[in-house]
Coordinates of C-alpha atoms and ligand atoms in Angstrom, one line a residue:
M1 CA 7.1 -20.3 -69.8
P2 CA 5.9 -20.5 -66.2
N3 CA 5.9 -23.5 -63.9
I4 CA 2.8 -23.6 -61.8
V5 CA 1.7 -25.6 -58.8
I6 CA -2.0 -26.3 -58.5
V7 CA -3.1 -27.4 -55.0
G8 CA -6.3 -28.0 -53.1
T9 CA -6.7 -25.6 -50.1
Q10 CA -9.4 -27.6 -48.2
W11 CA -10.0 -31.3 -47.5
G12 CA -9.6 -32.4 -51.1
D13 CA -12.3 -32.7 -53.8
E14 CA -12.2 -28.9 -54.6
G15 CA -12.7 -29.6 -58.3
K16 CA -9.1 -30.0 -59.3
G17 CA -10.0 -32.3 -62.1
K18 CA -11.7 -29.7 -64.3
M19 CA -9.0 -27.1 -63.6
V20 CA -6.1 -29.4 -64.3
D21 CA -7.8 -30.5 -67.5
L22 CA -8.3 -26.8 -68.5
F23 CA -4.6 -25.9 -67.7
S24 CA -3.2 -29.0 -69.5
E25 CA -3.8 -27.1 -72.7
Y26 CA -1.2 -24.5 -71.7
A27 CA 1.4 -26.7 -69.9
N28 CA 3.8 -29.0 -71.8
V29 CA 4.5 -31.3 -68.9
I30 CA 2.1 -32.4 -66.1
V31 CA 3.5 -33.9 -62.9
R32 CA 1.9 -35.7 -60.0
F33 CA 4.1 -35.3 -57.0
Q34 CA 2.3 -36.9 -54.0
G35 CA -0.4 -39.3 -53.0
G36 CA -1.5 -42.2 -55.1
N37 CA -4.8 -43.7 -56.3
N38 CA -6.6 -42.3 -53.2
A39 CA -7.2 -39.3 -55.6
G40 CA -9.7 -39.4 -58.4
H41 CA -10.6 -37.1 -61.2
T42 CA -13.8 -37.6 -63.2
L43 CA -13.5 -36.1 -66.7
V44 CA -15.8 -36.1 -69.7
V45 CA -14.0 -36.6 -73.0
K46 CA -16.2 -36.3 -76.1
G47 CA -19.3 -37.2 -74.1
E48 CA -17.5 -40.2 -72.5
Q49 CA -16.8 -40.3 -68.8
V50 CA -13.1 -41.1 -67.9
I51 CA -12.0 -41.6 -64.2
L52 CA -8.3 -41.3 -63.5
H53 CA -6.8 -42.0 -60.1
L54 CA -3.1 -42.1 -60.8
I55 CA -2.2 -40.9 -64.3
P56 CA -2.3 -37.1 -64.7
S57 CA -5.4 -36.2 -66.8
G58 CA -3.1 -34.3 -69.1
I59 CA -2.7 -37.7 -70.8
L60 CA -6.1 -37.0 -72.5
H61 CA -4.5 -34.1 -74.4
P62 CA -2.2 -34.8 -77.4
N63 CA 1.6 -34.3 -77.0
K64 CA 1.7 -33.7 -73.3
L65 CA 4.3 -35.4 -71.2
C66 CA 2.8 -36.8 -68.0
I67 CA 5.0 -37.7 -65.1
I68 CA 4.3 -39.7 -62.0
G69 CA 6.9 -38.3 -59.7
N70 CA 9.0 -39.9 -57.0
G71 CA 6.7 -38.6 -54.2
V72 CA 3.8 -40.6 -55.5
V73 CA 3.0 -44.2 -54.3
V74 CA 2.1 -46.4 -57.2
D75 CA -0.2 -49.4 -57.2
P76 CA 1.1 -51.1 -60.4
G77 CA -2.1 -53.0 -60.9
V78 CA -4.1 -49.7 -61.0
L79 CA -1.4 -48.1 -63.2
I80 CA -1.8 -51.0 -65.8
E81 CA -5.5 -50.8 -65.6
E82 CA -5.5 -47.1 -66.3
I83 CA -3.0 -47.4 -69.1
E84 CA -5.0 -50.2 -70.7
G85 CA -8.3 -48.5 -70.3
L86 CA -7.0 -45.3 -71.9
K87 CA -5.4 -47.2 -74.7
E88 CA -8.5 -49.2 -75.4
K89 CA -10.6 -46.0 -75.7
G90 CA -8.0 -44.5 -78.0
H91 CA -7.1 -41.7 -75.5
F92 CA -3.4 -42.7 -75.0
K93 CA -1.6 -43.3 -78.3
D94 CA 2.0 -42.5 -77.6
S95 CA 3.6 -44.4 -74.8
E96 CA 6.4 -41.9 -74.6
N97 CA 3.9 -39.4 -73.1
L98 CA 3.9 -41.2 -69.8
K99 CA 6.9 -41.6 -67.5
V100 CA 7.0 -43.0 -63.9
S101 CA 9.8 -42.3 -61.5
E102 CA 12.1 -45.1 -60.6
E103 CA 12.1 -43.8 -57.1
A104 CA 8.3 -43.9 -56.6
H105 CA 7.3 -46.5 -54.0
I106 CA 5.1 -49.4 -54.8
I107 CA 1.8 -50.0 -53.1
M108 CA 1.9 -53.8 -52.4
P109 CA -1.2 -56.0 -51.8
Y110 CA -0.3 -56.2 -48.1
H111 CA -0.4 -52.4 -47.8
K112 CA -4.0 -52.5 -48.8
T113 CA -4.8 -55.3 -46.3
L114 CA -3.0 -53.4 -43.5
D115 CA -4.7 -50.1 -44.3
I116 CA -8.2 -51.7 -44.1
L117 CA -7.5 -53.9 -41.1
R118 CA -5.9 -51.1 -39.1
D119 CA -8.6 -48.5 -39.8
K120 CA -11.2 -51.1 -38.7
A121 CA -9.3 -51.8 -35.5
R122 CA -9.3 -48.0 -34.7
K123 CA -13.1 -48.2 -34.1
K124 CA -14.0 -44.7 -32.7
G125 CA -10.8 -43.1 -33.9
K126 CA -11.3 -44.4 -37.4
I127 CA -9.7 -42.2 -40.0
G128 CA -11.9 -43.4 -42.8
T129 CA -9.0 -44.0 -45.2
T130 CA -9.7 -44.8 -48.9
G131 CA -8.4 -48.3 -48.1
R132 CA -5.9 -48.1 -51.1
G133 CA -2.8 -48.8 -49.0
I134 CA -1.5 -45.3 -49.1
G135 CA -0.5 -44.9 -45.4
P136 CA 1.3 -48.3 -45.1
A137 CA 3.2 -47.7 -48.4
Y138 CA 4.5 -44.3 -47.1
E139 CA 5.4 -46.0 -43.8
D140 CA 7.5 -48.5 -45.6
K141 CA 9.2 -45.7 -47.5
A142 CA 10.1 -43.9 -44.3
S143 CA 11.2 -47.1 -42.5
R144 CA 13.3 -47.9 -45.7
V145 CA 11.8 -51.3 -46.3
G146 CA 9.6 -50.2 -49.3
I147 CA 9.9 -51.5 -52.8
R148 CA 10.4 -49.0 -55.6
M149 CA 9.3 -48.9 -59.2
G150 CA 13.0 -49.1 -60.2
D151 CA 13.3 -52.4 -58.4
L152 CA 11.1 -53.9 -61.1
K153 CA 13.9 -53.5 -63.6
D154 CA 16.2 -55.8 -61.6
P155 CA 14.7 -59.2 -60.6
K156 CA 17.6 -60.1 -58.3
R157 CA 17.3 -56.8 -56.3
L158 CA 13.5 -57.1 -56.4
K159 CA 13.7 -60.5 -54.7
E160 CA 15.9 -59.2 -52.0
R161 CA 13.7 -56.2 -51.4
V162 CA 10.5 -58.5 -51.2
N163 CA 12.3 -60.8 -48.7
L164 CA 13.4 -57.9 -46.6
A165 CA 9.9 -56.3 -46.5
L166 CA 8.1 -59.6 -45.8
A167 CA 10.3 -60.6 -42.9
E168 CA 8.9 -57.8 -40.9
K169 CA 5.4 -57.6 -42.5
N170 CA 4.8 -61.3 -41.8
F171 CA 5.5 -60.8 -38.1
I172 CA 2.9 -58.0 -37.9
I173 CA 0.4 -60.0 -40.1
K174 CA 0.8 -63.1 -38.0
E175 CA 1.4 -61.9 -34.5
Y176 CA -0.5 -58.6 -34.4
L177 CA -3.4 -59.1 -36.9
G178 CA -3.7 -62.9 -36.5
A179 CA -3.8 -63.5 -40.2
D180 CA -1.9 -66.0 -42.4
P181 CA 1.7 -64.9 -43.4
L182 CA 2.4 -64.1 -47.0
N183 CA 4.7 -66.2 -49.2
P184 CA 7.7 -64.1 -50.4
D185 CA 8.0 -66.2 -53.6
E186 CA 4.3 -65.6 -54.5
M187 CA 4.7 -61.8 -53.8
F188 CA 7.8 -61.8 -56.1
E189 CA 5.9 -63.6 -58.8
Y190 CA 3.0 -61.1 -58.5
L191 CA 5.4 -58.2 -59.1
M192 CA 7.2 -60.0 -62.0
A193 CA 3.9 -60.7 -63.7
L194 CA 3.1 -57.0 -63.7
S195 CA 6.6 -55.7 -64.4
D196 CA 6.6 -56.3 -68.2
K197 CA 3.7 -54.0 -68.6
V198 CA 5.2 -51.1 -66.7
V199 CA 9.0 -51.2 -67.0
G200 CA 8.9 -49.3 -70.3
Y201 CA 7.5 -46.3 -68.5
I202 CA 10.0 -46.2 -65.6
T203 CA 12.8 -43.7 -65.7
N204 CA 14.8 -41.0 -63.9
T205 CA 11.9 -38.5 -64.0
S206 CA 13.8 -35.8 -62.1
L207 CA 16.5 -35.8 -64.8
L208 CA 13.9 -35.7 -67.5
L209 CA 11.9 -32.9 -65.9
N210 CA 14.8 -30.7 -65.2
K211 CA 15.9 -31.2 -68.8
K212 CA 12.5 -30.2 -70.1
I213 CA 12.5 -27.1 -67.8
A214 CA 15.9 -26.1 -69.1
E215 CA 14.6 -26.4 -72.7
G216 CA 11.8 -23.9 -71.8
A217 CA 8.9 -26.3 -71.2
S218 CA 6.0 -25.1 -69.0
V219 CA 5.2 -27.4 -66.2
M220 CA 2.0 -27.9 -64.2
F221 CA 2.6 -29.6 -60.8
E222 CA -0.7 -31.3 -60.1
G223 CA -1.5 -31.6 -56.4
A224 CA -3.9 -34.3 -55.0
Q225 CA -6.0 -34.1 -51.9
G226 CA -5.9 -30.7 -50.0
A227 CA -3.7 -28.8 -47.5
L228 CA -6.0 -29.7 -44.6
L229 CA -5.1 -33.4 -45.3
D230 CA -1.3 -32.7 -45.2
V231 CA 0.4 -35.2 -42.8
D232 CA 2.0 -32.3 -40.8
H233 CA -0.2 -29.3 -41.4
G234 CA -3.6 -30.9 -41.7
T235 CA -6.0 -32.2 -39.1
F236 CA -3.7 -34.9 -37.8
P237 CA -4.3 -37.8 -37.4
F238 CA -7.3 -37.4 -39.7
V239 CA -5.1 -36.8 -42.7
T240 CA -3.5 -38.6 -45.6
S241 CA 0.1 -39.8 -45.3
S242 CA 1.9 -37.4 -47.7
H243 CA 2.6 -33.7 -47.9
T244 CA -0.2 -32.1 -49.9
V245 CA 1.1 -28.5 -49.7
A246 CA 2.9 -26.8 -52.6
G247 CA 6.3 -27.3 -51.1
A248 CA 6.0 -31.0 -51.8
A249 CA 5.9 -30.3 -55.6
A250 CA 9.7 -29.8 -55.4
T251 CA 10.6 -32.8 -53.2
G252 CA 8.0 -35.0 -54.9
S253 CA 9.3 -34.5 -58.4
G254 CA 13.0 -33.8 -57.9
V255 CA 13.2 -30.1 -58.9
G256 CA 14.5 -27.2 -56.9
P257 CA 11.9 -24.8 -55.4
T258 CA 13.3 -22.0 -57.5
V259 CA 11.8 -23.4 -60.7
I260 CA 8.3 -22.7 -59.4
D261 CA 6.8 -19.4 -60.6
G262 CA 3.4 -19.5 -59.0
V263 CA 1.1 -21.4 -56.7
Y264 CA -2.7 -21.5 -57.3
G265 CA -5.0 -22.8 -54.7
I266 CA -8.3 -24.4 -55.6
T267 CA -11.0 -23.5 -53.2
K268 CA -14.6 -24.6 -53.3
A269 CA -17.0 -21.8 -52.7
Y270 CA -18.2 -23.8 -49.6
T271 CA -16.5 -26.6 -47.8
T272 CA -16.7 -30.4 -48.0
R273 CA -14.9 -33.3 -46.3
V274 CA -15.0 -37.1 -46.8
G275 CA -13.9 -39.5 -44.1
S276 CA -13.7 -38.7 -40.4
G277 CA -12.2 -35.8 -38.5
P278 CA -13.3 -32.3 -37.3
F279 CA -15.1 -30.0 -39.6
P280 CA -16.1 -26.8 -37.8
T281 CA -18.5 -25.3 -40.4
E282 CA -20.3 -28.6 -41.2
L283 CA -24.0 -28.3 -41.8
S284 CA -26.3 -31.1 -40.8
D285 CA -29.4 -29.2 -41.7
E286 CA -31.3 -28.7 -45.0
I287 CA -28.7 -26.3 -46.3
G288 CA -26.0 -29.0 -45.9
K289 CA -28.3 -31.5 -47.7
R290 CA -28.9 -29.0 -50.5
L291 CA -25.2 -28.3 -51.0
Q292 CA -24.6 -32.1 -51.1
K293 CA -27.3 -32.6 -53.7
K294 CA -26.8 -29.6 -55.9
G295 CA -23.0 -30.0 -55.8
A296 CA -23.2 -33.8 -56.4
E297 CA -20.9 -34.3 -53.5
F298 CA -19.9 -37.9 -53.8
G299 CA -16.3 -39.1 -53.9
A300 CA -14.8 -40.2 -57.3
T301 CA -12.7 -42.8 -55.6
T302 CA -14.9 -44.4 -52.9
G303 CA -18.3 -43.1 -53.8
R304 CA -18.8 -41.9 -50.3
R305 CA -21.1 -39.0 -49.5
R306 CA -19.1 -35.8 -48.7
R307 CA -20.0 -33.8 -45.6
C308 CA -20.8 -30.2 -46.5
G309 CA -20.6 -26.8 -44.8
W310 CA -20.1 -23.1 -45.1
F311 CA -16.9 -21.6 -46.5
D312 CA -14.3 -21.6 -43.7
A313 CA -11.9 -18.7 -44.2
V314 CA -9.9 -19.7 -41.0
A315 CA -9.1 -23.1 -42.6
V316 CA -8.4 -21.6 -46.1
G317 CA -6.4 -18.8 -44.4
H318 CA -4.2 -21.6 -42.9
S319 CA -3.8 -23.1 -46.4
T320 CA -3.1 -19.8 -48.0
R321 CA -0.1 -19.3 -45.7
L322 CA 1.2 -22.8 -46.0
N323 CA 1.1 -22.8 -49.8
G324 CA 2.2 -19.1 -50.3
L325 CA -0.7 -18.7 -52.8
S326 CA -0.3 -16.4 -55.8
G327 CA -4.0 -16.7 -56.6
L328 CA -7.3 -18.4 -55.9
I329 CA -9.3 -20.7 -58.1
I330 CA -12.8 -20.6 -56.7
T331 CA -14.9 -23.6 -57.8
K332 CA -18.6 -24.5 -57.7
L333 CA -19.8 -21.0 -57.1
D334 CA -23.0 -21.9 -59.0
V335 CA -23.9 -24.4 -56.2
L336 CA -24.6 -21.5 -53.9
S337 CA -27.2 -20.0 -56.2
G338 CA -30.7 -19.7 -54.8
L339 CA -29.7 -19.3 -51.1
D340 CA -31.0 -16.2 -49.4
T341 CA -28.1 -15.7 -47.1
L342 CA -24.5 -17.0 -47.3
K343 CA -22.1 -17.4 -44.3
I344 CA -18.3 -17.2 -44.2
C345 CA -16.5 -18.4 -41.1
I346 CA -14.0 -15.8 -40.0
G347 CA -13.0 -17.1 -36.6
Y348 CA -13.4 -20.0 -34.1
K349 CA -14.7 -19.5 -30.6
I350 CA -12.8 -22.0 -28.5
D351 CA -13.3 -22.1 -24.7
G352 CA -14.9 -18.6 -24.8
E353 CA -12.1 -17.1 -26.8
V354 CA -12.3 -16.1 -30.4
R355 CA -9.3 -16.8 -32.6
D356 CA -8.6 -16.6 -36.3
D357 CA -5.7 -19.1 -36.5
F358 CA -6.3 -22.8 -37.3
P359 CA -5.5 -24.9 -34.2
S360 CA -3.3 -28.0 -34.8
D361 CA -5.0 -30.1 -32.1
I362 CA -8.2 -32.1 -32.6
P363 CA -9.9 -31.2 -29.3
S364 CA -9.7 -27.5 -30.1
L365 CA -11.1 -28.0 -33.6
E366 CA -13.8 -30.2 -32.2
N367 CA -14.8 -27.5 -29.7
A368 CA -14.5 -24.7 -32.2
E369 CA -17.7 -22.8 -32.6
P370 CA -17.6 -20.9 -35.9
V371 CA -18.0 -17.2 -35.9
Y372 CA -19.7 -16.1 -39.1
I373 CA -20.3 -13.1 -41.2
E374 CA -23.4 -13.1 -43.3
L375 CA -23.8 -11.9 -46.9
P376 CA -26.8 -11.8 -49.1
G377 CA -27.1 -14.5 -51.7
W378 CA -28.4 -14.4 -55.3
K379 CA -31.4 -16.1 -56.8
E380 CA -30.4 -16.4 -60.5
E381 CA -28.4 -19.3 -62.0
I382 CA -24.9 -18.1 -62.9
D383 CA -23.5 -20.9 -65.1
K384 CA -23.7 -18.7 -68.2
A385 CA -21.5 -16.0 -66.8
R386 CA -18.1 -15.8 -68.6
N387 CA -16.9 -12.5 -67.2
F388 CA -16.7 -11.4 -63.6
E389 CA -19.0 -8.4 -64.4
E390 CA -21.7 -10.8 -65.6
L391 CA -22.1 -12.2 -62.1
P392 CA -24.8 -10.8 -59.9
K393 CA -23.5 -8.1 -57.6
T394 CA -24.0 -10.2 -54.5
A395 CA -21.9 -13.0 -56.0
R396 CA -19.1 -10.5 -56.8
D397 CA -19.3 -9.3 -53.3
Y398 CA -19.0 -12.8 -51.9
I399 CA -15.9 -13.4 -54.0
G400 CA -14.6 -10.0 -53.0
K401 CA -15.0 -10.8 -49.3
I402 CA -13.1 -14.0 -49.6
E403 CA -10.3 -12.2 -51.5
E404 CA -10.2 -9.5 -48.8
I405 CA -10.1 -12.0 -45.8
L406 CA -7.5 -14.2 -47.4
G407 CA -5.5 -11.4 -49.0
V408 CA -5.2 -13.2 -52.3
P409 CA -6.9 -12.3 -55.6
A410 CA -9.2 -14.7 -57.4
A411 CA -7.7 -15.8 -60.8
I412 CA -10.4 -18.2 -61.9
I413 CA -14.0 -18.8 -61.0
S414 CA -15.8 -21.9 -62.0
V415 CA -19.5 -21.6 -62.4
G416 CA -20.5 -25.1 -63.7
P417 CA -19.1 -28.5 -64.4
D418 CA -18.2 -28.0 -68.1
R419 CA -14.9 -26.5 -69.3
E420 CA -16.7 -23.5 -70.8
D421 CA -18.4 -22.7 -67.5
T422 CA -15.4 -20.8 -66.3
I423 CA -14.5 -17.1 -65.7
I424 CA -10.9 -16.5 -66.3
I425 CA -9.7 -13.3 -64.6
K426 CA -6.0 -14.2 -64.9
N427 CA -4.7 -17.4 -66.6
P428 CA -1.8 -18.7 -64.4
F429 CA 0.0 -19.9 -67.4
E430 CA 0.0 -16.6 -69.3
E431 CA 2.7 -14.3 -68.1
Ligands
IMP501 P1 -5.9 -42.2 -47.2 O1 -5.3 -41.1 -48.1 O2 -6.5 -43.3 -48.0 O3 -4.9 -42.7 -46.2 O4 -7.1 -41.5 -46.4 C1 -6.8 -40.6 -45.3 C2 -7.9 -39.5 -45.3 O5 -7.7 -38.7 -46.5 C3 -9.3 -40.0 -45.3 O6 -10.2 -39.1 -44.6 C4 -9.7 -39.9 -46.8 O7 -11.1 -39.8 -47.0 C5 -9.0 -38.6 -47.2 N1 -8.6 -38.6 -48.6 C6 -7.6 -39.2 -49.2 N2 -7.6 -38.9 -50.5 C7 -8.6 -38.0 -50.7 C8 -9.0 -37.2 -51.9 O8 -8.5 -37.3 -53.0 N3 -10.0 -36.4 -51.6 C9 -10.6 -36.2 -50.4 N4 -10.2 -36.9 -49.3 C10 -9.2 -37.8 -49.5

């Protein structure tokens, strides 16, 4: 049974929620391997809207093991809220279906405070973070003062870890941010009050996952955000603080890369971005507004309006290479219906020179003038199409052009928000 990584190839919000929900049917185990509750999936279950930020949406399917891997940063308050919300609505019946890595780092209340205060202090260079404490939690992991989920199982160790973390944090809070220092005892009590509700889920998830794989389970590694927000390969510093590319599926869940059989990249048929940072194909005209409206481009986590633009094959080409994509999952093709002409960016003109690689420095990206090819659009709505052949010729040509430029075949095309509004050319989970 194949083990498949699903990642975003743009700046996040590519429509992973629907796809991950669709594939949960075929996988036995679903794993989150990076990020935290900066992500957000909106799903409709039996007519009821469910928004999940942390727990893999596979939890809504019976008998699927959902794992929050070591690479994720966990806000225990959010975790409990999601568990309780799901249980209340009858969506999560068997507690054995959720496991959280003992090695996953905890997002502490001060991480959120620091995240918000810091971004505010950046003024013009503001990243526009989600304010969920993601960056500061990863910082503490790298500087080895973070507190891990496993520490909740051992109050003595937990106390030591809290004291160690706060010695340094309080210096920053007091001296740099001019705010009141935090009381280590109160912080310890805060964690102890939450721990009872989560310790039952905490385990060695790497061991568990490898065992499941050895028994023949099929695993879906569910990426959050997108490759252009990767802390190394994205538009640094306007990025998130984790590795969002497929390689992180191995390190973030404790498996070897050789267990991965395929990587599928979710790609919106146009481009969107929330938060700050360069966006070469951004449209500030009527077409941009139309994409925003028709595509309902508002963030599930922060409710912010997403910036919209044409499909950027230079940026997605960069992601294709970084992720080693086996196939493309093209979403929201229906949002482009009704436009006379469509544009695809195939190069950037920077300082008079046209290039087709994605620059790693912000000034080049800010100066990049997109070089477009134009293709005819289609007038008719396409949400009823279930086979590739049922799409208008111009829509097929648009997909064909993207495949040709990227050198990767399209496996799935999404033509509407519902599960059924999907054209499956090749199911990644069927060998
Ligand atoms: P952080 O992840 O909260 O630190 O935010 C860093 C940047 O990543 C900001 O521009 C956010 O808007 C963006 N970001 C974080 N998570 C997501 C996501 O799930 N979708 C889209 N953008 C995201």
